[in-house]
Coordinates of C-alpha atoms and ligand atoms in Angstrom, one line a residue:
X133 CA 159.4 102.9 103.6
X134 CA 162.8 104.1 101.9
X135 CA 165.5 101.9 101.9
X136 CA 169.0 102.5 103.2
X137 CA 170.5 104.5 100.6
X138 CA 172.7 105.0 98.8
X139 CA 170.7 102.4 96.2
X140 CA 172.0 99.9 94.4
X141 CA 170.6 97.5 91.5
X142 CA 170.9 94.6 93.5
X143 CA 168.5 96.5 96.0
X144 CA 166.0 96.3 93.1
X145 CA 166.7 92.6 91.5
X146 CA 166.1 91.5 95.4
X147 CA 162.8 93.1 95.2
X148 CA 161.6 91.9 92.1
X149 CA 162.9 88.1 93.2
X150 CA 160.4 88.6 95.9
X151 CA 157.3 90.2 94.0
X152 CA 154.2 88.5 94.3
X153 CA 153.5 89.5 91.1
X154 CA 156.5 89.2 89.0
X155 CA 154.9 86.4 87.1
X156 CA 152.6 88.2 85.4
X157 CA 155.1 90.7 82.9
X158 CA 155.6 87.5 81.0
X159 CA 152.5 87.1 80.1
X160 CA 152.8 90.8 78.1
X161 CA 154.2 91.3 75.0
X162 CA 156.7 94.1 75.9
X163 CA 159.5 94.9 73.4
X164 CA 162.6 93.5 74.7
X165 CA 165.5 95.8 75.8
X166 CA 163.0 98.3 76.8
X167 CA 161.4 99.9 79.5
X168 CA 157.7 100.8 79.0
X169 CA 156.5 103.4 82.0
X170 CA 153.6 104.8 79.8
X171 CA 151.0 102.6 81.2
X172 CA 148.9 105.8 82.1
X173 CA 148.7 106.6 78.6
X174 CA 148.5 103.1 76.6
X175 CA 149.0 99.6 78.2
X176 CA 150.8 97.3 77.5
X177 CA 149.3 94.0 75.2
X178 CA 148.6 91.1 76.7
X179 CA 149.9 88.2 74.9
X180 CA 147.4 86.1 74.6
X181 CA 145.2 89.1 73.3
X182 CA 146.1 88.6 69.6
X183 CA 144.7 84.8 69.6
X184 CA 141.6 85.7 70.9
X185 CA 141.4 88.6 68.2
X186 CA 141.8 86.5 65.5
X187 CA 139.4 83.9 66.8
X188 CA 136.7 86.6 66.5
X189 CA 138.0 87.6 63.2
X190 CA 138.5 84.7 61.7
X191 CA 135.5 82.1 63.3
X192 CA 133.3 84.6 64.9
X193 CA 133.1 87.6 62.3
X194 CA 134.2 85.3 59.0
X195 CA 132.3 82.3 59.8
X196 CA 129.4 83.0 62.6
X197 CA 128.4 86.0 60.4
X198 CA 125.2 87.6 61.8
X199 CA 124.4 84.7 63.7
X200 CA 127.7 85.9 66.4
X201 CA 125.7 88.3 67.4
X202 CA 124.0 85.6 69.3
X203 CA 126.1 82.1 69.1
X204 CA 129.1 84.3 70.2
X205 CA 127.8 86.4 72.9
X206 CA 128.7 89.6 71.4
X207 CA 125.2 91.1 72.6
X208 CA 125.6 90.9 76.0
X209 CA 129.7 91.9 76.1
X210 CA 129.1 95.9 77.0
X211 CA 127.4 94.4 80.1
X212 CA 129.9 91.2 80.8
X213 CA 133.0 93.2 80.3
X214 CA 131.8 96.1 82.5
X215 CA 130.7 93.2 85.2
X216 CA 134.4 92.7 85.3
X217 CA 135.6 95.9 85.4
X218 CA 133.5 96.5 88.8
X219 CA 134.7 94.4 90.9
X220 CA 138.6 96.6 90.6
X221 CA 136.7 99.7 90.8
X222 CA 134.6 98.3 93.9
X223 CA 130.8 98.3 92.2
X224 CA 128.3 95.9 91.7
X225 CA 127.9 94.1 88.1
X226 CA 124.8 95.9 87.6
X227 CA 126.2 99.4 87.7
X228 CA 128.8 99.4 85.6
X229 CA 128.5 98.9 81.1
X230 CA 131.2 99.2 78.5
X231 CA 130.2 101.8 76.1
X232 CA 131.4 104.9 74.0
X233 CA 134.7 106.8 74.6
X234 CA 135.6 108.7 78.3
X235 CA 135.0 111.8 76.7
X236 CA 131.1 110.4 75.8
X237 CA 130.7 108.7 78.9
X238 CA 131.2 112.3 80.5
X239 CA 128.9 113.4 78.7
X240 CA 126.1 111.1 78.9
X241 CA 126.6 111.0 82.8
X242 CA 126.6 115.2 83.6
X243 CA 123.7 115.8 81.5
X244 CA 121.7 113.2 83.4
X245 CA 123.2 114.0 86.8
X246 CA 122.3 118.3 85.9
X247 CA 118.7 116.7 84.9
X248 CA 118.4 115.3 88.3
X249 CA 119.2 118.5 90.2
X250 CA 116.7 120.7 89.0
X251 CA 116.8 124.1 90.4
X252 CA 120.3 124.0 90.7
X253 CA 122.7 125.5 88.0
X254 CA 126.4 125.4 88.7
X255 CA 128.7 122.3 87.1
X256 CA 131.7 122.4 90.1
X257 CA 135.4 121.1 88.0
X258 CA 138.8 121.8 89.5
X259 CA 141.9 123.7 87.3
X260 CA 144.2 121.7 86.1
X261 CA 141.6 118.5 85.2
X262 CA 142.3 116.5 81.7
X263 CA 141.1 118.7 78.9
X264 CA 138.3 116.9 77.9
X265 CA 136.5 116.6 81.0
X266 CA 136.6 120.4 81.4
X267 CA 135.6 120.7 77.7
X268 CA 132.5 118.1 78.0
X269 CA 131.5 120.0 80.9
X270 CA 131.8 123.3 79.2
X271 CA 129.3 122.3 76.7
X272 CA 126.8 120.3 78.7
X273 CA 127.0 123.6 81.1
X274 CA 126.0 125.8 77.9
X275 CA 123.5 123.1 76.9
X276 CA 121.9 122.5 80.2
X277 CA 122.1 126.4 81.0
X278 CA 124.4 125.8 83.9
X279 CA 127.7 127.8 85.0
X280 CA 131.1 125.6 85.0
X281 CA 133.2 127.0 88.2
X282 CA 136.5 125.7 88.0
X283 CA 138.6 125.7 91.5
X284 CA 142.0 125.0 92.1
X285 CA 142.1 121.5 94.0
X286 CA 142.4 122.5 97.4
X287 CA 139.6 124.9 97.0
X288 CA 136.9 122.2 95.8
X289 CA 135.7 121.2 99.9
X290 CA 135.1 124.8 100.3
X291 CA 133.7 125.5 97.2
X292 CA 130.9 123.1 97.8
X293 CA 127.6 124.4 98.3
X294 CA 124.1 124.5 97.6
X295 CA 124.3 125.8 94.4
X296 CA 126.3 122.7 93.3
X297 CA 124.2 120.4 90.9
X298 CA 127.3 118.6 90.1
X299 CA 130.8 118.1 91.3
X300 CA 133.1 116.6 88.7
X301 CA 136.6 115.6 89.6
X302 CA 139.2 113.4 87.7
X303 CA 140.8 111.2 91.3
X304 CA 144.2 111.3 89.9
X305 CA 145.4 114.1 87.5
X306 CA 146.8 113.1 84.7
X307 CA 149.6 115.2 85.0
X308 CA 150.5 115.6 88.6
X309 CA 149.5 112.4 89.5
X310 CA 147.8 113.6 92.9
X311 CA 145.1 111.7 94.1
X312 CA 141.8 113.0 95.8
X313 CA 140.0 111.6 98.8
X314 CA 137.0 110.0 96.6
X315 CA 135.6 109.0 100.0
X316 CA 135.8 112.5 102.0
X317 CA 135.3 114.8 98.9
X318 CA 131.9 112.6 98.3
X319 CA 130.6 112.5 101.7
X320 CA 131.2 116.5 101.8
X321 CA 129.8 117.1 98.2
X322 CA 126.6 114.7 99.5
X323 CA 126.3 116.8 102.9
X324 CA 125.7 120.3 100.3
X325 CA 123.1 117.9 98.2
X326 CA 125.3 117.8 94.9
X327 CA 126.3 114.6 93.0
X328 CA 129.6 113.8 92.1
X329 CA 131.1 112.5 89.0
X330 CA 134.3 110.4 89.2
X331 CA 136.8 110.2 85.9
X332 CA 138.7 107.2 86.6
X333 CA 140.9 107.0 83.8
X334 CA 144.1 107.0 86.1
X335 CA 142.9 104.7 89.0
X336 CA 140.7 102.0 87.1
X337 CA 143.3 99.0 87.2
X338 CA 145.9 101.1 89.2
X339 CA 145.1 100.5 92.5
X340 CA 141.7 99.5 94.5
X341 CA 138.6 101.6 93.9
X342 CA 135.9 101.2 96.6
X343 CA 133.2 103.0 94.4
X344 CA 130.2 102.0 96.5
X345 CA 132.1 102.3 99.6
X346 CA 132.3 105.7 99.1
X347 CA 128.6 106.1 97.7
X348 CA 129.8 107.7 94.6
X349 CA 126.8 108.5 92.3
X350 CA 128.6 108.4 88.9
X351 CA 132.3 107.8 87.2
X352 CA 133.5 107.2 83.6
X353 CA 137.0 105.9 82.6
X354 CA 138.7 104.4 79.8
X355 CA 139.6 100.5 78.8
X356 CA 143.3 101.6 77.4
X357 CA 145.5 102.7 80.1
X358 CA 146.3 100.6 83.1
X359 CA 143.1 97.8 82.0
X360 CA 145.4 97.4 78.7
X361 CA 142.2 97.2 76.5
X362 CA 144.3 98.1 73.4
X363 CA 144.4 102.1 71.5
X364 CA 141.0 103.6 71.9
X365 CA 139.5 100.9 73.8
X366 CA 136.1 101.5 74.3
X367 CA 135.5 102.9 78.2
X368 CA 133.1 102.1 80.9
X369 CA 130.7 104.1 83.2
X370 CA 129.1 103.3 86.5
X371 CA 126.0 104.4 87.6
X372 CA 125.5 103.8 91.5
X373 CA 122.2 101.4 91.4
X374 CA 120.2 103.5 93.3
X375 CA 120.0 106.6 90.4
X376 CA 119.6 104.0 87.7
X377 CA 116.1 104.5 87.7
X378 CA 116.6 108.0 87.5
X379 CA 118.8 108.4 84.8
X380 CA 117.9 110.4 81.7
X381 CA 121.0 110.7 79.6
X382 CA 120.5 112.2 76.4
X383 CA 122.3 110.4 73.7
X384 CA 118.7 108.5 73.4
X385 CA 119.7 105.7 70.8
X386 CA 118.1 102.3 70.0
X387 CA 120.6 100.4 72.4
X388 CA 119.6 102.2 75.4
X389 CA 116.3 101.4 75.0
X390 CA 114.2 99.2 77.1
X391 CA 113.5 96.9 74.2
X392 CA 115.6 97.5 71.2
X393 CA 114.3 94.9 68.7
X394 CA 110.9 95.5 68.8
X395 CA 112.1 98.5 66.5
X396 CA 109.5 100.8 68.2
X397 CA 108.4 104.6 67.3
X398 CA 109.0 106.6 71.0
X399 CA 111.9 106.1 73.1
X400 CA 111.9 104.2 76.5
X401 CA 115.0 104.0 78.7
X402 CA 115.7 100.4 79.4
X403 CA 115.4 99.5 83.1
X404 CA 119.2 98.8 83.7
X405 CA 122.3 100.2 83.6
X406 CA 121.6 99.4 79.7
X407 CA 120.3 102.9 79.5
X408 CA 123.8 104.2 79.0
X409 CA 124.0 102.4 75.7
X410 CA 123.5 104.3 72.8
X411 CA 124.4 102.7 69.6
X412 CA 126.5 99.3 68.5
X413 CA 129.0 98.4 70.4
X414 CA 132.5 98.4 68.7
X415 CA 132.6 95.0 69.3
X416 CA 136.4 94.0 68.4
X417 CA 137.5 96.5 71.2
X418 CA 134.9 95.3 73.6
X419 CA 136.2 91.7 73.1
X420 CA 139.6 92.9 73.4
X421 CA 139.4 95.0 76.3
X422 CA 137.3 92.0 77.8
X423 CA 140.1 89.4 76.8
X424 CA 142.8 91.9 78.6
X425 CA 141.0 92.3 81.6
X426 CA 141.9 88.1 82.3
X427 CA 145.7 89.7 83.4
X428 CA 143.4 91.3 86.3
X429 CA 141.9 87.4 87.4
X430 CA 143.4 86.0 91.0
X431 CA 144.9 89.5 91.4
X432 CA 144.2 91.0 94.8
X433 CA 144.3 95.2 94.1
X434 CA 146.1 95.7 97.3
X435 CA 148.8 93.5 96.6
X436 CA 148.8 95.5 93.7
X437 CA 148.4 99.1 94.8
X438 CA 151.4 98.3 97.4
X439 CA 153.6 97.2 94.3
X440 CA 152.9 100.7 92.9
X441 CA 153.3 102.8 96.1
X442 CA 156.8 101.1 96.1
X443 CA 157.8 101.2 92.4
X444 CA 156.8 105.5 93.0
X445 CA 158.5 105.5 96.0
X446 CA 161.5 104.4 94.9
X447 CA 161.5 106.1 92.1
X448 CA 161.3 109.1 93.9
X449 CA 164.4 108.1 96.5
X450 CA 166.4 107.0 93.2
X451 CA 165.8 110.7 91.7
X452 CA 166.3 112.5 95.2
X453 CA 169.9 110.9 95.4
X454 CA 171.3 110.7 91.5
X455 CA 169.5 113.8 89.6
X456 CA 170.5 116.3 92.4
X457 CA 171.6 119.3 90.8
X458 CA 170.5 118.5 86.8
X459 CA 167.6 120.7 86.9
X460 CA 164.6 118.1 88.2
X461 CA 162.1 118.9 90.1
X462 CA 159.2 116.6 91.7
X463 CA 155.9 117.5 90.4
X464 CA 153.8 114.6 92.4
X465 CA 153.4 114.4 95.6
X466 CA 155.9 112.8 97.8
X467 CA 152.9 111.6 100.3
X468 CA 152.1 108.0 98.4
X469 CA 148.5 108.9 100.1
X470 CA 148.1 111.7 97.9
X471 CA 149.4 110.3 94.8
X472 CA 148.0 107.7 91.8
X473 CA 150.3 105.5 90.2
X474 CA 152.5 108.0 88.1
X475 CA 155.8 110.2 89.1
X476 CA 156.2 113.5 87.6
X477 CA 159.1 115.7 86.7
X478 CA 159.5 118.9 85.9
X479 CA 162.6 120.1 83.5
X480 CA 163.0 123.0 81.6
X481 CA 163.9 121.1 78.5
X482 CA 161.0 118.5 79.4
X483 CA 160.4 117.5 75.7
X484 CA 163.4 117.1 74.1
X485 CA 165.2 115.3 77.3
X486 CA 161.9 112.8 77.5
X487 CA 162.6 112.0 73.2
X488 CA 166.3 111.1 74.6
X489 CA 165.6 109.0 77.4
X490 CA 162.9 107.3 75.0
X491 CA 165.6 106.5 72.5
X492 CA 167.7 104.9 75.3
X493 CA 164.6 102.9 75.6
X494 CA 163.0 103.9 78.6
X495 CA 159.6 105.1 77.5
X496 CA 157.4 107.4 79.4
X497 CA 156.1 110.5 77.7
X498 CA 155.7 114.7 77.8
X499 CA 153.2 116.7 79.3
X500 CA 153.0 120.8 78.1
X501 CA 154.8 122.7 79.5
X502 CA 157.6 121.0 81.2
X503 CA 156.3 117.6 82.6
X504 CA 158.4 114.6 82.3
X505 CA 155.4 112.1 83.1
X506 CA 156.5 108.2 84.3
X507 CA 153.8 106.0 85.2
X508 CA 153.6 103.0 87.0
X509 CA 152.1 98.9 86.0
X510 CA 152.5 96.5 88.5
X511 CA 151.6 94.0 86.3
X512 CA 154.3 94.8 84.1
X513 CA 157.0 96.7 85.9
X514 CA 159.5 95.1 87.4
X515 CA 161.3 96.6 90.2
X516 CA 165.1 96.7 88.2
X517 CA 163.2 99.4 85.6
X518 CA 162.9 101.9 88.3
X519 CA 166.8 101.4 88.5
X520 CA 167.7 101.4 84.6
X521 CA 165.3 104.1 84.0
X522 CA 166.4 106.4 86.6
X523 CA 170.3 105.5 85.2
X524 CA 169.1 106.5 81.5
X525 CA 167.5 109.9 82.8
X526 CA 170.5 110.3 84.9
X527 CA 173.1 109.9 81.7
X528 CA 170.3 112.3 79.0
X529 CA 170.9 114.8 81.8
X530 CA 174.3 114.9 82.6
X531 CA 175.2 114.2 78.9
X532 CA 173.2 116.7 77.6
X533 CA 172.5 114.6 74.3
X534 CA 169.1 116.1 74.5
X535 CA 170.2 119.1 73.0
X536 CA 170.1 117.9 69.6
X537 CA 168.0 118.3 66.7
X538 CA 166.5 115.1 66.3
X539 CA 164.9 115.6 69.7
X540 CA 163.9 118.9 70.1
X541 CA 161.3 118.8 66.9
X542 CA 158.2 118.0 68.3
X543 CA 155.9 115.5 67.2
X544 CA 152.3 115.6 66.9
X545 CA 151.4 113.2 69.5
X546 CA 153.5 113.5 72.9
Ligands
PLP239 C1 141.4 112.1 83.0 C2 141.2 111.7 81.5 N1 139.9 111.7 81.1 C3 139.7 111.4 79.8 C4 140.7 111.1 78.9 C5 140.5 110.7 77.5 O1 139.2 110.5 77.1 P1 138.9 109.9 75.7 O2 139.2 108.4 75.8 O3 137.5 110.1 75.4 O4 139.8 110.5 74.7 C6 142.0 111.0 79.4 C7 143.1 110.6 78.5 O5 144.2 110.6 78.7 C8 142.2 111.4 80.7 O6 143.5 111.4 81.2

């Protein structure tokens, strides 16, 4: 619901005094004097990350040696840490496992879903997904002798048919921030007889996930965006429990297997979601990703999801009434229903303006061509940043300080 405009800050300070989960930014370590809305890209840290971190390092690793592998649970944290992950993307314990990268997960998952639609031969993506899902699928389509037929997103319900092994969708694009129906687009892609393979890198930890209410068959997504896991935290996948014992992924390595230490010739898929294994886990990432996931504990995702509708909302109202006329234009979609937990802008000057509101200290980043992309804690951000940030966009526009060297070269990573 908007609020009476025009806005003020004190509209936004009264909000955060009654935020049921303002608590919980202090216990991030945020740079002070700075306002982080790049969430969707790398989360924040958890404070009490780093203690636990050294604890492994310096008991578990320096002084358990070998022997932590058992005395200090490390075995069993792909498995524990992807138990906790399921219950904010609405699975069972069983059917979810840390493992790999996002990019692998994909991988691992499309190659088994194609296996299990024999006679079927086309990989369904949309236009417009995250690179590497379009990329993974291109190759395990080449592999697997299957076409990939990308679709523009409102043509995926009628592009379903029964030539569809596979449908695989990202539920909020990373750079428009729209959001599919994971419910409706299932049931449809189910009705046609194909399975569907969720990338949840922008909803995991964003807002609730009802997985199995939806019957989803697959989904992959990483631990370093809105689960805070740390750069290149390892990711999870999910495997609904009722294709687990149909699974044949390919990356066939000695974790995966139904007994690993009995160091056995042939290879036999373990029973479990364990099947997605495939080699050591990186276990310093798994235990930080699994120590971060504690700023999830007592938090009820709805409470959280309407935090974020409001922080997008309001964002949206703020730019409506102070960047009229500076050359903005709303890339997401003004129907909270529709939309993740990100706003996007589109400018002309996109790059250079986002490298001067980041030197005001508002951080959010730049997507090619001409996205300014903000996204959206609500662990983390507080209702005042929609304010300040908006100000500091407002003053790089007006100013036109962007137009400088410094700002314009580009960087490698944006
Ligand atoms: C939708 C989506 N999938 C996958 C990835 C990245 O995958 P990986 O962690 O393997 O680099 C991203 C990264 O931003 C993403 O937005």
């Amino acid at each position: 619901m908007p609020l009476s405009a025009p806005l003020t800050r004190e509209h936004f300070e009264r909000l955060d005094r009654d935020d049921p989960l303002g608590a919980s930014r202090a216990r991030f370590d945020l740079p002070t004097g700075e306002i982080y809305l790049d969430g969707n890209s790398l989360g924040a840290m958890p404070a009490h990350v780093p203690a636990r971190i050294e604890h492994v390092l310096k008991q578990e690793w320096a002084q358990g040696l070998i022997r932590s592998w058992n005395d200090a649970d490390w075995y069993p944290a792909p498995q524990r840490t992807g138990g906790k992950i399921a219950r904010l993307i609405g699975a069972q314990a069983n059917e979810v496992i840390v493992a790999d990268s996002t990019s692998i997960n994909l991988f691992k998952v499309l190659v088994a879903a194609t296996r299990m639609q024999p006679g079927r031969k086309v990989i369904l993506g949309e236009r417009g997904n995250f690179p590497t899902d379009v990329y993974v699928a291109s190759g395990v389509a080449e592999l697997t002798g299957c076409e990939l037929r990308c679709v523009e997103p409102d043509e995926v319900l009628a592009a379903l048919n029964d030539e569809v092994a596979i449908l695989s969708l990202t539920h909020v694009n990373y750079k428009s921030g729209r959001r599919y129906d994971m419910a409706a687009i299932t049931a449809r892609a189910h009705e046609v007889g194909a399975l569907v393979v969720w990338d949840l890198c922008h909803s995991a930890g964003a807002m609730p996930i009802d997985l199995n209410g939806a019957q989803a068959d697959f989904a992959v997504g990483c631990g370093y965006k809105y689960l805070n896991g740390g750069p290149g935290a390892p990711a999870f996948v999910y495997v609904a429990e009722r294709h687990i014992p149909h699974v044949r992924q390919p990356l066939t390595g000695w974790h995966g297997h139904a007994r690993p230490f009995d160091f056995t010739h042939d290879y036999e898929a373990h029973p479990t979601i364990d099947r997605l294994l495939v080699g050591t886990a990186p276990q310093l990432g798994i235990l930080a990703l699994e120590a971060a996931l504690e700023m999830f504990d007592g938090v009820d995702m709805q409470v959280l999801r309407n935090k974020s509708v409001a922080l997008c909302d309001l964002f949206i109202q703020l730019c409506d009434e102070q960047l009229a006329g500076l050359g903005v234009e709303l890339r997401s979609p003004r129907d909270a229903a529709q939309r993740g937990s990100q706003v996007s802008l589109a400018h002309a000057n996109a790059y250079p303006v986002m490298q001067a509101v980041i030197a005001r200290g508002v951080i959010g980043d730049f997507r090619a061509p001409d996205i300014l992309r903000f996204g959206f804690a609500p662990l983390y951000n507080s209702y005042v940043n929609i304010w300040d940030s908006v100000q500091a966009l407002r003053e790089v526009l007006e100013s036109g300080e962007w137009d400088s060297p410094e700002f314009i070269a580009r960087k490698s990573v944006t």
